[in-house]
mmCIF file of C-alpha atoms and ligand atoms in Angstrom:
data_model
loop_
_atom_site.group_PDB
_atom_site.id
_atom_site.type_symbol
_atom_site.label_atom_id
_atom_site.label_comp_id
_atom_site.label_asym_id
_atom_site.label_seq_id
_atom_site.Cartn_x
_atom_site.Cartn_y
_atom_site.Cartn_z
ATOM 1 C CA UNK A 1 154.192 204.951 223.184
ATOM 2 C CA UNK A 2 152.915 202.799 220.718
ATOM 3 C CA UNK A 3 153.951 199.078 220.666
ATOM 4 C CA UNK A 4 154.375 199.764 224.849
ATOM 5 C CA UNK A 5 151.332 200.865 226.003
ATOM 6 C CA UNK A 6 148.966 198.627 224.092
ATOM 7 C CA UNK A 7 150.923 195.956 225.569
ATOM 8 C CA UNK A 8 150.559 197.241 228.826
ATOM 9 C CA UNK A 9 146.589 197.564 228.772
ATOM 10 C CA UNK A 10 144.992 196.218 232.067
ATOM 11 C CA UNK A 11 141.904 195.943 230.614
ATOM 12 C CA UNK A 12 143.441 193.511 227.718
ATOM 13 C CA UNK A 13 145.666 191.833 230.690
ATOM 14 C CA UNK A 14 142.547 191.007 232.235
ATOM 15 C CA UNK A 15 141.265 189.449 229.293
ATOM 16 C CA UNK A 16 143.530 186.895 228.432
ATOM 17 C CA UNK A 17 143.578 186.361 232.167
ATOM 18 C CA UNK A 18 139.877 185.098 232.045
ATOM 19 C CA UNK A 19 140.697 183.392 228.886
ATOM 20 C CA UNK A 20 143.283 181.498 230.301
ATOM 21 C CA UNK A 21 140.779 180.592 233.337
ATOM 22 C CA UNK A 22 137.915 179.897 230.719
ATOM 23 C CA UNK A 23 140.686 177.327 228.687
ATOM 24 C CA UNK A 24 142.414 175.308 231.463
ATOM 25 C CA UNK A 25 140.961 171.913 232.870
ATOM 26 C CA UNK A 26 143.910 170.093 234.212
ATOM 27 C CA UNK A 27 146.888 171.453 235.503
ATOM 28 C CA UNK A 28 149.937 172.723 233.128
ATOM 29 C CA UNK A 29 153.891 173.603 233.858
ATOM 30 C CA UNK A 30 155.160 175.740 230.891
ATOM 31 C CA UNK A 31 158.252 177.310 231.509
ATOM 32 C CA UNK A 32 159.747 180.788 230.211
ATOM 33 C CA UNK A 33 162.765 180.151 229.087
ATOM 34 C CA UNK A 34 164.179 183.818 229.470
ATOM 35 C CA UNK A 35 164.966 185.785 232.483
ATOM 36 C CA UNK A 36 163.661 188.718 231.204
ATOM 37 C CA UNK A 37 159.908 186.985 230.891
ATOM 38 C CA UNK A 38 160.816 186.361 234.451
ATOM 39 C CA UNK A 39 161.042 189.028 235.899
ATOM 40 C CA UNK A 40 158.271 190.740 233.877
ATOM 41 C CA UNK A 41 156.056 187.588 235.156
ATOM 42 C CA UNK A 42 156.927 188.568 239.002
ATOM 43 C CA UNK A 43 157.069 192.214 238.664
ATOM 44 C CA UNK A 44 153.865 192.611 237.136
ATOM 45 C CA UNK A 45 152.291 189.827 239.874
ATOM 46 C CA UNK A 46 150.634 187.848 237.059
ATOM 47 C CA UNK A 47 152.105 184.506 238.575
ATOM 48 C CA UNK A 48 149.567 185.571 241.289
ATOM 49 C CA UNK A 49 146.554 186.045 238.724
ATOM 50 C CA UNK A 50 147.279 183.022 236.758
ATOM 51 C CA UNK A 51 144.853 179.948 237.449
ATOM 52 C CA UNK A 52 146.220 177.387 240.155
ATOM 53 C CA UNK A 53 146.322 174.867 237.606
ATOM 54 C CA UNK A 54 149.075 177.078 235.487
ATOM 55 C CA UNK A 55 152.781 176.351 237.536
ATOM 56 C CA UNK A 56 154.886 178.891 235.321
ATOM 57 C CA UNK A 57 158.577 177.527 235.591
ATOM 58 C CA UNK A 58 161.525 179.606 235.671
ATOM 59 C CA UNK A 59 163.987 178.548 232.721
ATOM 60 C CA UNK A 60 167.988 179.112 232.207
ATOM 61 C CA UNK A 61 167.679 182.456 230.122
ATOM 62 C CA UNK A 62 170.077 184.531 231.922
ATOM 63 C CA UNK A 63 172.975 184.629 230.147
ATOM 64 C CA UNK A 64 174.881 185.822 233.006
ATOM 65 C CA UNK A 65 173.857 183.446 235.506
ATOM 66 C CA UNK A 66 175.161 180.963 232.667
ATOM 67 C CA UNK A 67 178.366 182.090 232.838
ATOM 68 C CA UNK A 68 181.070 180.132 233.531
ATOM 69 C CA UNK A 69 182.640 180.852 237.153
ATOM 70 C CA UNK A 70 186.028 179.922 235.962
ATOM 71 C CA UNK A 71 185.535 182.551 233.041
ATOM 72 C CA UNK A 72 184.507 185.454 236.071
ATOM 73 C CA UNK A 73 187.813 184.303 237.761
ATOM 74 C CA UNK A 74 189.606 184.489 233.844
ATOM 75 C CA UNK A 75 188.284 188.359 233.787
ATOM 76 C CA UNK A 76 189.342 188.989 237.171
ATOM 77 C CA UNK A 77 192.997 187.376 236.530
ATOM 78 C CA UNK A 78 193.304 189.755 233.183
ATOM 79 C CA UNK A 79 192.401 192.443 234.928
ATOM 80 C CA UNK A 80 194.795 192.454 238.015
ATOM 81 C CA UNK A 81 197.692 190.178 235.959
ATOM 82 C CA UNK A 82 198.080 191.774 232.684
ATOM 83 C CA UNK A 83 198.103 194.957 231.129
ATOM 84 C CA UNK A 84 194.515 194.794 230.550
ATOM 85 C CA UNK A 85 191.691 197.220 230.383
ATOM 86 C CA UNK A 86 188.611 194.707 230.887
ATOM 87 C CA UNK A 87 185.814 196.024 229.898
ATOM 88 C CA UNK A 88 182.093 194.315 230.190
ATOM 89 C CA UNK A 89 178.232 195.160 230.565
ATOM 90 C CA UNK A 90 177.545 196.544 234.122
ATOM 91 C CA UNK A 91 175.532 193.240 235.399
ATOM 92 C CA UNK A 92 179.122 191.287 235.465
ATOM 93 C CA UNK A 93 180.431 193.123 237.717
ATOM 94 C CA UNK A 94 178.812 191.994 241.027
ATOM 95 C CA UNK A 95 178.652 188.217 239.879
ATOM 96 C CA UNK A 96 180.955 186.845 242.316
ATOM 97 C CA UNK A 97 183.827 184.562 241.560
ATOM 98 C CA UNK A 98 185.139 182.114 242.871
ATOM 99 C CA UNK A 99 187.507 184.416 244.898
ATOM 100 C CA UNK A 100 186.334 187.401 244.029
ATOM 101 C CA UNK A 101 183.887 189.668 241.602
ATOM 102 C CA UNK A 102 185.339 192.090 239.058
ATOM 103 C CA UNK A 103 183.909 194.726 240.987
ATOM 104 C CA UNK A 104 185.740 193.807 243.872
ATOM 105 C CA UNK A 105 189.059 193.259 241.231
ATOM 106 C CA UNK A 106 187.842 197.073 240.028
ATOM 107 C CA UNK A 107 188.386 198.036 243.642
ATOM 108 C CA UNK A 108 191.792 196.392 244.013
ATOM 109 C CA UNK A 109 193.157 198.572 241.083
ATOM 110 C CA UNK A 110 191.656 196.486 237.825
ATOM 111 C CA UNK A 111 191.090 198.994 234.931
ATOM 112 C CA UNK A 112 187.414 197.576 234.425
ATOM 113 C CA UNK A 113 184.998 199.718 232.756
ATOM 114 C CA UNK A 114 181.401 199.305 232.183
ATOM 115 C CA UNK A 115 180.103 199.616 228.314
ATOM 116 C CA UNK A 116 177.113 199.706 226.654
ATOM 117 C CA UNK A 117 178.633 198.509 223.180
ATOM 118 C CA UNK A 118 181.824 196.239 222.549
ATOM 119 C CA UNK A 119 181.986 199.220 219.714
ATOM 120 C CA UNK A 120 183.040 201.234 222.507
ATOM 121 C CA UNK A 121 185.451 198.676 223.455
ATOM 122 C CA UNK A 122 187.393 198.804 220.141
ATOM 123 C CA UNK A 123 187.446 202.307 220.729
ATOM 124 C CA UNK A 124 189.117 202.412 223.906
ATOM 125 C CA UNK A 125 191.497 200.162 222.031
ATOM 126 C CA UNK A 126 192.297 202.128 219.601
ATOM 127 C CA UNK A 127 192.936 204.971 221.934
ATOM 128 C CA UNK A 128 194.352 202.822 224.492
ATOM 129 C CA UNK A 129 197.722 201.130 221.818
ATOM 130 C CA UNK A 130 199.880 200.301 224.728
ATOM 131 C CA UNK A 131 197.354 198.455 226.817
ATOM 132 C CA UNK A 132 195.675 195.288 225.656
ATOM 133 C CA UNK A 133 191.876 196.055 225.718
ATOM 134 C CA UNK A 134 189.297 192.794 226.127
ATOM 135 C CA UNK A 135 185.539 192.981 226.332
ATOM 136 C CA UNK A 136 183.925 190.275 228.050
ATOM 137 C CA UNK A 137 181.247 188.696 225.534
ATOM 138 C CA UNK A 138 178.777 187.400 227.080
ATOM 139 C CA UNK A 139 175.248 186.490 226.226
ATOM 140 C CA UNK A 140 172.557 184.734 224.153
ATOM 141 C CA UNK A 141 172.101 184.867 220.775
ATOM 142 C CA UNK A 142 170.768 188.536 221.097
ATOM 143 C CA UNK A 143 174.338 190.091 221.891
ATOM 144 C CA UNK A 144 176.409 188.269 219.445
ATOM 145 C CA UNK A 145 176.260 189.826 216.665
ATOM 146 C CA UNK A 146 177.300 192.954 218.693
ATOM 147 C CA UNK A 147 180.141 191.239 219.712
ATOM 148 C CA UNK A 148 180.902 189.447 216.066
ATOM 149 C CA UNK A 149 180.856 193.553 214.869
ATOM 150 C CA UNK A 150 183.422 194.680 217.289
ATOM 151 C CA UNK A 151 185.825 191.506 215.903
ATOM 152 C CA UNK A 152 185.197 192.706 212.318
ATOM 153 C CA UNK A 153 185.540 196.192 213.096
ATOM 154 C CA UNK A 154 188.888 195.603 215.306
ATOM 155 C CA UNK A 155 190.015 193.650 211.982
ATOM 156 C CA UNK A 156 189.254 195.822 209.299
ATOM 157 C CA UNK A 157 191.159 198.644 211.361
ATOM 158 C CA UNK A 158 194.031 196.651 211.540
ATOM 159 C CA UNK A 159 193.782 196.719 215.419
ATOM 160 C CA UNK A 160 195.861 194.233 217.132
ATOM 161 C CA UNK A 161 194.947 195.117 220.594
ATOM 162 C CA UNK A 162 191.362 193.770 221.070
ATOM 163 C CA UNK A 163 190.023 190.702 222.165
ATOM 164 C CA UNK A 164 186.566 189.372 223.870
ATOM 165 C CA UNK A 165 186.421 186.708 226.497
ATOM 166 C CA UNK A 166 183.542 184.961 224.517
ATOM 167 C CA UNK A 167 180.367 183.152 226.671
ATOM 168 C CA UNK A 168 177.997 183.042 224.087
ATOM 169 C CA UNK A 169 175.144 180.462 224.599
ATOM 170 C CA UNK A 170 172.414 179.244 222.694
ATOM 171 C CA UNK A 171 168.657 178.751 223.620
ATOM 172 C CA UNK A 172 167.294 175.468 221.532
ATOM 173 C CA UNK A 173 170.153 173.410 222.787
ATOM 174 C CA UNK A 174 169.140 174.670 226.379
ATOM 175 C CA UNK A 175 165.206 173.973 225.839
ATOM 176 C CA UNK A 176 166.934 170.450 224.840
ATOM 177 C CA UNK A 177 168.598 169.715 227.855
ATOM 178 C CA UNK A 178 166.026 171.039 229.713
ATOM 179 C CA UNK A 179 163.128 168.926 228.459
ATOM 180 C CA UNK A 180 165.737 165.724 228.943
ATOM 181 C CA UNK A 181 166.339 166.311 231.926
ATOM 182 C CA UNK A 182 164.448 163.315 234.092
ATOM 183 C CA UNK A 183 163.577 165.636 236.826
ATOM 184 C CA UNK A 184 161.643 168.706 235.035
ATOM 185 C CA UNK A 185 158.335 167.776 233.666
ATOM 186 C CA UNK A 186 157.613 171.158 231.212
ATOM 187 C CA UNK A 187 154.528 170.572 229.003
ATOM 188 C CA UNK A 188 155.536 173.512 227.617
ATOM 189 C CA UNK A 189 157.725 176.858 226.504
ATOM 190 C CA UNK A 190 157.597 180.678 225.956
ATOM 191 C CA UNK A 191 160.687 180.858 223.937
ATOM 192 C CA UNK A 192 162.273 184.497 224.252
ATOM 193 C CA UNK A 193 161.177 186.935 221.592
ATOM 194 C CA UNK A 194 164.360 188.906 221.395
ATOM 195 C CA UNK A 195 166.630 186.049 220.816
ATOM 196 C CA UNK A 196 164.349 184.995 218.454
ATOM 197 C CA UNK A 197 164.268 188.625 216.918
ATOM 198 C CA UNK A 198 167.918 187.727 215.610
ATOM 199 C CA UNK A 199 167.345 183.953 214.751
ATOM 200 C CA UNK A 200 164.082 183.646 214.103
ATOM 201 C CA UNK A 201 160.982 180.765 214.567
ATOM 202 C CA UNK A 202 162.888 178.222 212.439
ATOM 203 C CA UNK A 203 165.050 176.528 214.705
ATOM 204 C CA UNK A 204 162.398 175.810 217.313
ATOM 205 C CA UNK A 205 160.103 173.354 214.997
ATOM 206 C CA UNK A 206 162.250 170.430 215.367
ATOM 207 C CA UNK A 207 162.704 170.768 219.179
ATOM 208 C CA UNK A 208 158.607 170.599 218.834
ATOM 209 C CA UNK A 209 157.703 167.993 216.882
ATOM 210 C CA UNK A 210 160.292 165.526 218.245
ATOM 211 C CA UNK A 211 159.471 166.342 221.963
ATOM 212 C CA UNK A 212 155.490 166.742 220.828
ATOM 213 C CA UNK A 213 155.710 170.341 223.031
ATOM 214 C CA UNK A 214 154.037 173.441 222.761
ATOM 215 C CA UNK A 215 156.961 176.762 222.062
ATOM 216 C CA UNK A 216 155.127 180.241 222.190
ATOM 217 C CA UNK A 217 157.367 183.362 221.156
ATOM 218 C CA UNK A 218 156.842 185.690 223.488
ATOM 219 C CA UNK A 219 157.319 189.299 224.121
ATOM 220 C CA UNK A 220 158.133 190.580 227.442
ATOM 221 C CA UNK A 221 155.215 192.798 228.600
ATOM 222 C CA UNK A 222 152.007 192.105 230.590
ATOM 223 C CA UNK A 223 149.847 191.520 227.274
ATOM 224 C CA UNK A 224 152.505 189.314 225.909
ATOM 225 C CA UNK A 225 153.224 186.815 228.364
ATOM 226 C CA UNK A 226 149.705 186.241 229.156
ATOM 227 C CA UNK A 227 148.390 185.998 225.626
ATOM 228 C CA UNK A 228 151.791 183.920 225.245
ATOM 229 C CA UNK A 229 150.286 181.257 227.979
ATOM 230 C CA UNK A 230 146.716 180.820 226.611
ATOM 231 C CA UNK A 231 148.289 179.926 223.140
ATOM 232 C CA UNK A 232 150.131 177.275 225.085
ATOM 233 C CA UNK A 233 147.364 175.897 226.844
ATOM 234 C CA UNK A 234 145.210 176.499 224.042
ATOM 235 C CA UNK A 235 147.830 173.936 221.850
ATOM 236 C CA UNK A 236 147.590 171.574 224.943
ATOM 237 C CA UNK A 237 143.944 171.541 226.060
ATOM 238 C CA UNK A 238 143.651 170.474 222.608
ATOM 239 C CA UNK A 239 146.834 167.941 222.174
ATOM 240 C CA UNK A 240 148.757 170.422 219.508
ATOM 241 C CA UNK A 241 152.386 170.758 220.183
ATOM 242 C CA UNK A 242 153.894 173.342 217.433
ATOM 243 C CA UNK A 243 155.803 176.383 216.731
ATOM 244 C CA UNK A 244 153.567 179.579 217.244
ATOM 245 C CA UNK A 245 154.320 183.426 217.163
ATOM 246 C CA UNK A 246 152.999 185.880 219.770
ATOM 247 C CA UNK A 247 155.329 188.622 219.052
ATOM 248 C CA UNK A 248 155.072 188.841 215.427
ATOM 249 C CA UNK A 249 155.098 192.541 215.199
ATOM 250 C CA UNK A 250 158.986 191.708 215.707
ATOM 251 C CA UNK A 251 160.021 188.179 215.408
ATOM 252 C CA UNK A 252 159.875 186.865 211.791
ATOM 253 C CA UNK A 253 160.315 183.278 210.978
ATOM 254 C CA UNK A 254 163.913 183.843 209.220
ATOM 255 C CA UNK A 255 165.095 186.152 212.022
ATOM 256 C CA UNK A 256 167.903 188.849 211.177
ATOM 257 C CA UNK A 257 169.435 187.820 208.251
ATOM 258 C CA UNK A 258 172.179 190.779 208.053
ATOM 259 C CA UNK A 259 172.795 189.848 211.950
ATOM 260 C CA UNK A 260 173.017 185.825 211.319
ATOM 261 C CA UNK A 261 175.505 186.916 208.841
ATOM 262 C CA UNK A 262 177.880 188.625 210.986
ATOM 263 C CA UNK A 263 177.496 185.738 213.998
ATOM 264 C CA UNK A 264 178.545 183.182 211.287
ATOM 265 C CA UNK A 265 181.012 185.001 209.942
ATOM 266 C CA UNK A 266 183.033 185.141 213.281
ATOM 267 C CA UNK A 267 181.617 182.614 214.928
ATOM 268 C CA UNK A 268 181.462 178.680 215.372
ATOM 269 C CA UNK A 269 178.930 176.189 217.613
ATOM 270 C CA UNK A 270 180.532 174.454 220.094
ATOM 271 C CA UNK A 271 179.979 172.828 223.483
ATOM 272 C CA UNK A 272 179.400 175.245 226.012
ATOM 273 C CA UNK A 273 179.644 174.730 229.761
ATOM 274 C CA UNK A 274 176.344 176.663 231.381
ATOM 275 C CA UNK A 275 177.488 177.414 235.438
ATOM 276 C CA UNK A 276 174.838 175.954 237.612
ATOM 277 C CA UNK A 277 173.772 173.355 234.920
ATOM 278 C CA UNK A 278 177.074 171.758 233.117
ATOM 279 C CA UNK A 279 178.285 171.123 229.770
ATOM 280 C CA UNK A 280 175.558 171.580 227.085
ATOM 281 C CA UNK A 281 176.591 169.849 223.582
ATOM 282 C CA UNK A 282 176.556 172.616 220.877
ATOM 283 C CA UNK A 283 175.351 175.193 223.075
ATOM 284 C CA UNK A 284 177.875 178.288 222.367
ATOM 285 C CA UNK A 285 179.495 180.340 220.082
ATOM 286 C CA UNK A 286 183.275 180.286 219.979
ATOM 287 C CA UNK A 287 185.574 182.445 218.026
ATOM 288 C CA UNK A 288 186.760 180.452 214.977
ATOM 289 C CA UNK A 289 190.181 180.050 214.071
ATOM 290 C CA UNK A 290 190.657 182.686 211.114
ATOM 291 C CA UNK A 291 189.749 185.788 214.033
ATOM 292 C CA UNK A 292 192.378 183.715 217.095
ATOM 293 C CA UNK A 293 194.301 186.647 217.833
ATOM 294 C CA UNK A 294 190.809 188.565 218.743
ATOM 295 C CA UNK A 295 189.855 185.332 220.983
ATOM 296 C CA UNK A 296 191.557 186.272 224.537
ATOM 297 C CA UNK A 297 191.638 182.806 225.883
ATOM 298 C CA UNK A 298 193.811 181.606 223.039
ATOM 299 C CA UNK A 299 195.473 185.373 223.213
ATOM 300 C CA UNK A 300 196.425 184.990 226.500
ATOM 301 C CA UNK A 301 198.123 182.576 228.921
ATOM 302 C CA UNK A 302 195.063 182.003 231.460
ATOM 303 C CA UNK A 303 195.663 178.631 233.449
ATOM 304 C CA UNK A 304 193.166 178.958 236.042
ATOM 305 C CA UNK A 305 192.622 176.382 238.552
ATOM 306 C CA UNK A 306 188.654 175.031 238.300
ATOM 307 C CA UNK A 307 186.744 175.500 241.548
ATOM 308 C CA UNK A 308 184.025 174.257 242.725
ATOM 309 C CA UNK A 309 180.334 176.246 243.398
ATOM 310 C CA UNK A 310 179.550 177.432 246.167
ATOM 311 C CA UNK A 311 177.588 174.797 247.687
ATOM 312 C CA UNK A 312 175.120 177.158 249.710
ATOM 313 C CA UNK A 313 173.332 178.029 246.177
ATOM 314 C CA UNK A 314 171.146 176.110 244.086
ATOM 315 C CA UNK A 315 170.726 178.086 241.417
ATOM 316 C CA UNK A 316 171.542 175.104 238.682
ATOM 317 C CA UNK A 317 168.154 173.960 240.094
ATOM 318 C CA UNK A 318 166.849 177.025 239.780
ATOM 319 C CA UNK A 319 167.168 177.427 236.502
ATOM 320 C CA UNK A 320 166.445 174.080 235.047
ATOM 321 C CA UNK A 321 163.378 174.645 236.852
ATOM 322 C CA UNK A 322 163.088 171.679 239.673
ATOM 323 C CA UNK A 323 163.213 174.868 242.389
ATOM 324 C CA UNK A 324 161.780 178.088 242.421
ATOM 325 C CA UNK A 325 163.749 181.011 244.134
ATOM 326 C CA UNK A 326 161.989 180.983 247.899
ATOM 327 C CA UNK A 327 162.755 177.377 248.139
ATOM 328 C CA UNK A 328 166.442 178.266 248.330
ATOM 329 C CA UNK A 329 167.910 178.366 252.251
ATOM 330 C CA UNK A 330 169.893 181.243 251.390
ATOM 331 C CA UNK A 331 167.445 183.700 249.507
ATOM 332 C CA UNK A 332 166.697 186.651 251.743
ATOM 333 C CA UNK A 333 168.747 185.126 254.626
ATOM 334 C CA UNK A 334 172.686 184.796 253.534
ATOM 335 C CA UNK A 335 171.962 185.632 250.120
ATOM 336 C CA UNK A 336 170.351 188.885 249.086
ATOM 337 C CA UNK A 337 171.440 191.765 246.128
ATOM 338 C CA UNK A 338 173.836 193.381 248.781
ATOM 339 C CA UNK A 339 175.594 190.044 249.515
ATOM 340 C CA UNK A 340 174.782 188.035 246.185
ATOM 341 C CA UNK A 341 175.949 183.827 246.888
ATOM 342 C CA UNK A 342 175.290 183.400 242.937
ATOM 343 C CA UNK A 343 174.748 185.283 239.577
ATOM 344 C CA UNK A 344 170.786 184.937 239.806
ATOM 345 C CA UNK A 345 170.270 187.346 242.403
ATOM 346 C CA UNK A 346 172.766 189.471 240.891
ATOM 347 C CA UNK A 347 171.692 189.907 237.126
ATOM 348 C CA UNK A 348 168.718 191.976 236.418
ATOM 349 C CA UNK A 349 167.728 188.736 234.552
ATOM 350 C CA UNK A 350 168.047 186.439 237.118
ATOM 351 C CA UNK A 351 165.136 184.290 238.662
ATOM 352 C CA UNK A 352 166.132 184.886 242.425
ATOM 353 C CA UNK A 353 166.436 188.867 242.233
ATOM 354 C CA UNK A 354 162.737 188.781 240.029
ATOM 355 C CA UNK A 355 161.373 187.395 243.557
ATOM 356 C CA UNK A 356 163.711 189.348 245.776
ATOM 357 C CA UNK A 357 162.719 192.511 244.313
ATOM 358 C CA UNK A 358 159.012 191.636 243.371
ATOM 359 C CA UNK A 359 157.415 189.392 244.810
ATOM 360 C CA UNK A 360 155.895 189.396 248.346
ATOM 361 C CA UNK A 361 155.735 185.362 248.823
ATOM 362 C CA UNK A 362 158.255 185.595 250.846
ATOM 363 C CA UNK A 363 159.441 187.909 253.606
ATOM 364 C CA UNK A 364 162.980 189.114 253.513
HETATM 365 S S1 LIG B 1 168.910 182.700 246.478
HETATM 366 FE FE1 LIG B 1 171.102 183.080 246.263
HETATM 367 S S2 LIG B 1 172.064 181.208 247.028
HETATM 368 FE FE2 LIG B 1 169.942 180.702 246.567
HETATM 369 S S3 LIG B 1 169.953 179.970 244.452
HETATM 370 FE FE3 LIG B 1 169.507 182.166 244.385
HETATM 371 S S4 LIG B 1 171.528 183.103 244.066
HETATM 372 FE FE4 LIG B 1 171.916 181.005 244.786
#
């Protein structure tokens, strides 16, 4: 248990709780970027134990709330229109589309399978040589270089029958947009330690000198999040605004070299569109040019019509951090995990399940 249960300790909880409490003279919003801090935050009740003058925000890192609805409908189309075996992590499934979710496509007669590993994708290609076989790639920087394997692997074998439907977005461009945003005020951020696990510290010190804001790697248990939020408001209480490593028994300041290889080597920056927020510049991998013929939008013909949101959910707000998830008409009422209006209360991630699930502000 070691590494878990340390970082589970009450007593230490409690600790940093009182620290916090002993630190704080004027009131603070930091947000955590990730989902996963989220939902750890809720689950654990520690937005409840926190100070009144800490307002923890809830930040865009859920990579598949981010994802695009016109790339959901793309998956569903490949599925039901082509010879395709789709296959994608399990928390796609239930997103819903703008017509439909891929579990509903699944239900229809889609061959859609639910993986673990895009390795097991190539696999099913390889066993699979009269079907076309396409893993839907989504994520943050932690699942690229997953998904930049199964490319190299599907080329080295010579296979010509696998492709990913890439989503891949990036966290510093999203702390960006966030903090220009006019309407959140974030003094500031627990950046997610296992993105930064694979790219390391480095890329957050410019974001904090030129916006003069606190960024706190964090882990994702009790201990972490709440030692993570009095080194924020330790770098505020005292005007600091820099770089600073809570989970340093796994982040290291260069990242995953061997893994930022691979991501380079099959992949480029380029604007990204984030669903609920909008275009982001340089805020996504795509597939570069030399590996097209394992990119499945330029593999296949997929014109599909752009739709708008449903209007019911707010979840763009949610996630740039301007609402939190009981301030939404729909949660608990129209919108619950049963009968999901957008991705957040779908994805184990997502800021409107954390409270659904966890949190008894709100009846449902
Ligand atoms: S509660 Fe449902 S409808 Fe409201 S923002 Fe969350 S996902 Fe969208």
């Amino acid at each position: 248990m070691k590494y878990i249960s340390e970082f589970r300790n009450p007593e230490l909880t409690k600790k940093y709780l009182q620290d916090i409490k002993d630190t704080v003279t004027q009131p603070w919003s930091i947000m955590e970027v990730c989902g996963g801090q989220t939902h750890s935050l809720v689950k654990n009740g520690i937005l409840d134990l926190l100070p009144k003058e800490i307002n923890m925000i809830h930040g865009p890192g859920c990579p598949v709330c981010v994802t695009p609805l016109n790339l959901i409908d793309k998956a569903v189309h490949l599925a039901l229109e082509k010879n395709v075996i789709l296959c994608s992590f399990g928390d796609m499934l239930r997103v819903p589309g703008s017509k439909k979710s891929l579990l509903e496509a699944r239900a229809e007669g889609g061959d859609i399978r639910i993986l673990y590993s895009p390795l097991e994708a190539v696999k099913i290609a390889e066993e699979n040589p009269e079907k076309e076989v396409v893993f839907f790639a989504v994520g943050f920087e932690t699942t690229a270089p997953a998904n930049a394997l199964s490319v190299a692997h599907a080329h080295k074998k010579g296979i010509k029958n696998y492709s990913i439907l890439a989503s891949h977005v990036l966290v510093p461009p999203a702390i960006q947009a966030v903090i220009d945003d006019e309407e959140s005020k974030i003094d500031g951020f627990l950046a997610a330690g296992h993105v930064c696990t694979i790219m390391g510290t480095s890329e957050y010190h410019p974001l904090s000198e030129k916006y003069k804001v606190p960024i706190v790697v964090t882990g994702f248990e009790p201990v972490d999040l709440v030692q993570g939020i009095l080194m924020v408001v330790q770098q505020l209480e005292n005007s600091k605004a820099k770089v600073e490593n809570q989970y340093a028994r796994i982040v290291k300041e260069e990242g995953n070299l061997e893994a930022k290889k691979m991501i380079a080597e099959i992949f480029e920056v380029d604007h990204q569109f984030w669903r609920g927020i909008g275009e982001i510049p340089d805020s996504g991998y795509v597939v570069k040019e030399k590996y097209a013929q394992y990119d499945a939008v330029r593999k296949f013909d997929i014109s599909i019509e752009k739709v708008p949101e449903n209007p019911d959910c707010i979840s763009g707000l949610i996630m740039k951090g301007i609402k939190k998830p009981y301030e939404c008409e729909q949660f608990g009422i129209k919108c619950n995990p049963s009968n999901p209006l957008g991705a957040p209360m779908v994805s184990s991630e997502g800021a409107c399940a954390a409270y659904y699930h966890f949190s008894d502000k709100v009846e449902v």
